[in-house]
Amino acid sequence: MEPSLGKWFTPGTRHYSWDKGANILGLGRNNLVKVPVDLHCRMDLVILRKELKECLDKKIPVIGVTVVFGSTQEGAVDDLQQILEIRKEFEAKGLTFYIHIDGAWGGYFA
């Protein structure tokens, strides 16, 4: 297995600057995981949980998860409370990660 800085998870509704930032930081686009969204354009938490489990099983570090508070196209807000619960669940198994709230559009509602 190739060494990896780790993975960063973003919803499919992320701003394009996340891709640019991953390249600038040397993370690379392959380690920026774009999690599909549900019918309400929110990050699909079933898929997020599956991806995190795969990282845990393969001992791949997880740097963080981006939670979008108001996507630029849809105005969708990811479920922060559920994502915090998912992190707590994975912390108990030995995998923890940062949570970044991308509130450029809807952060003022928080």
Short mmCIF file of C-alpha atoms in Angstrom, two decimals:
data_model
loop_
_atom_site.label_atom_id
_atom_site.label_comp_id
_atom_site.label_asym_id
_atom_site.label_seq_id
_atom_site.Cartn_x
_atom_site.Cartn_y
_atom_site.Cartn_z
CA MET A 1 0.00 0.00 0.00
CA GLU A 2 1.27 3.47 -0.89
CA PRO A 3 1.72 5.94 1.97
CA SER A 4 -1.08 8.46 2.17
CA LEU A 5 -1.53 11.75 3.92
CA GLY A 6 -5.06 10.59 4.46
CA LYS A 7 -8.48 11.24 3.07
CA TRP A 8 -10.76 14.24 3.35
CA PHE A 9 -14.48 13.75 2.74
CA THR A 10 -16.69 16.41 1.17
CA PRO A 11 -20.26 16.25 -0.08
CA GLY A 12 -20.80 16.24 -3.82
CA THR A 13 -22.19 19.76 -3.42
CA ARG A 14 -18.83 21.12 -2.24
CA HIS A 15 -17.46 24.32 -3.72
CA TYR A 16 -14.90 23.78 -6.48
CA SER A 17 -12.25 25.46 -4.32
CA TRP A 18 -11.98 22.23 -2.28
CA ASP A 19 -10.47 20.48 -5.30
CA LYS A 20 -8.02 23.33 -5.83
CA GLY A 21 -7.10 23.36 -2.15
CA ALA A 22 -6.45 19.62 -2.11
CA ASN A 23 -3.97 20.06 -4.96
CA ILE A 24 -2.27 23.09 -3.40
CA LEU A 25 -1.81 21.27 -0.09
CA GLY A 26 -0.41 18.18 -1.79
CA LEU A 27 -3.34 16.03 -0.73
CA GLY A 28 -4.33 15.42 -4.34
CA ARG A 29 -7.76 14.94 -5.84
CA ASN A 30 -7.69 11.17 -5.26
CA ASN A 31 -7.65 11.73 -1.51
CA LEU A 32 -10.48 14.25 -1.62
CA VAL A 33 -13.47 11.92 -1.49
CA LYS A 34 -16.65 13.36 -2.97
CA VAL A 35 -19.51 11.72 -1.10
CA PRO A 36 -22.72 11.53 -3.15
CA VAL A 37 -25.73 13.44 -1.90
CA ASP A 38 -29.25 12.30 -1.07
CA LEU A 39 -32.52 13.50 -2.63
CA HIS A 40 -32.29 16.71 -0.55
CA CYS A 41 -28.76 17.44 -1.82
CA ARG A 42 -27.25 16.68 1.59
CA MET A 43 -24.26 14.41 2.10
CA ASP A 44 -25.45 10.79 2.03
CA LEU A 45 -24.51 9.63 5.53
CA VAL A 46 -24.96 5.94 4.71
CA ILE A 47 -22.23 6.28 2.10
CA LEU A 48 -20.07 8.41 4.40
CA ARG A 49 -20.28 5.75 7.11
CA LYS A 50 -19.34 3.04 4.55
CA GLU A 51 -16.34 5.04 3.31
CA LEU A 52 -15.15 5.70 6.88
CA LYS A 53 -15.43 2.00 7.71
CA GLU A 54 -13.31 1.17 4.68
CA CYS A 55 -10.65 3.63 5.88
CA LEU A 56 -10.76 2.11 9.36
CA ASP A 57 -10.46 -1.43 7.98
CA LYS A 58 -7.58 -0.51 5.66
CA LYS A 59 -5.89 1.73 8.26
CA ILE A 60 -6.12 4.76 5.99
CA PRO A 61 -5.96 8.02 7.95
CA VAL A 62 -8.95 10.34 7.74
CA ILE A 63 -8.03 14.00 8.02
CA GLY A 64 -11.51 15.44 8.05
CA VAL A 65 -15.08 15.74 6.87
CA THR A 66 -16.55 18.91 5.41
CA VAL A 67 -20.10 19.77 6.46
CA VAL A 68 -21.72 22.26 4.10
CA PHE A 69 -24.06 24.85 5.59
CA GLY A 70 -25.72 26.14 2.45
CA SER A 71 -24.42 24.70 -0.82
CA THR A 72 -23.91 27.34 -3.50
CA GLN A 73 -26.27 25.70 -6.02
CA GLU A 74 -29.01 24.15 -3.87
CA GLY A 75 -28.78 25.92 -0.50
CA ALA A 76 -28.64 22.47 1.13
CA VAL A 77 -27.42 22.09 4.71
CA ASP A 78 -25.70 18.87 5.76
CA ASP A 79 -26.77 17.19 9.01
CA LEU A 80 -24.04 18.33 11.43
CA GLN A 81 -25.58 16.54 14.43
CA GLN A 82 -25.60 13.18 12.64
CA ILE A 83 -22.03 13.67 11.40
CA LEU A 84 -20.90 14.46 14.96
CA GLU A 85 -22.56 11.23 16.08
CA ILE A 86 -20.82 9.31 13.30
CA ARG A 87 -17.47 10.75 14.42
CA LYS A 88 -18.18 9.71 18.01
CA GLU A 89 -19.03 6.20 16.80
CA PHE A 90 -15.76 5.93 14.87
CA GLU A 91 -13.70 7.49 17.67
CA ALA A 92 -14.76 4.55 19.84
CA LYS A 93 -13.20 2.29 17.17
CA GLY A 94 -9.96 4.28 17.00
CA LEU A 95 -10.65 6.58 14.02
CA THR A 96 -11.10 10.28 14.58
CA PHE A 97 -11.08 13.28 12.25
CA TYR A 98 -11.61 17.02 12.03
CA ILE A 99 -14.96 18.46 11.08
CA HIS A 100 -14.94 21.62 8.99
CA ILE A 101 -18.14 23.59 8.54
CA ASP A 102 -18.17 25.28 5.15
CA GLY A 103 -20.50 28.16 5.84
CA ALA A 104 -19.57 30.58 3.09
CA TRP A 105 -23.16 30.75 1.88
CA GLY A 106 -25.34 29.72 4.85
CA GLY A 107 -23.01 30.10 7.82
CA TYR A 108 -24.71 33.27 8.96
CA PHE A 109 -27.80 31.19 9.81
CA ALA A 110 -25.80 29.09 12.31
#
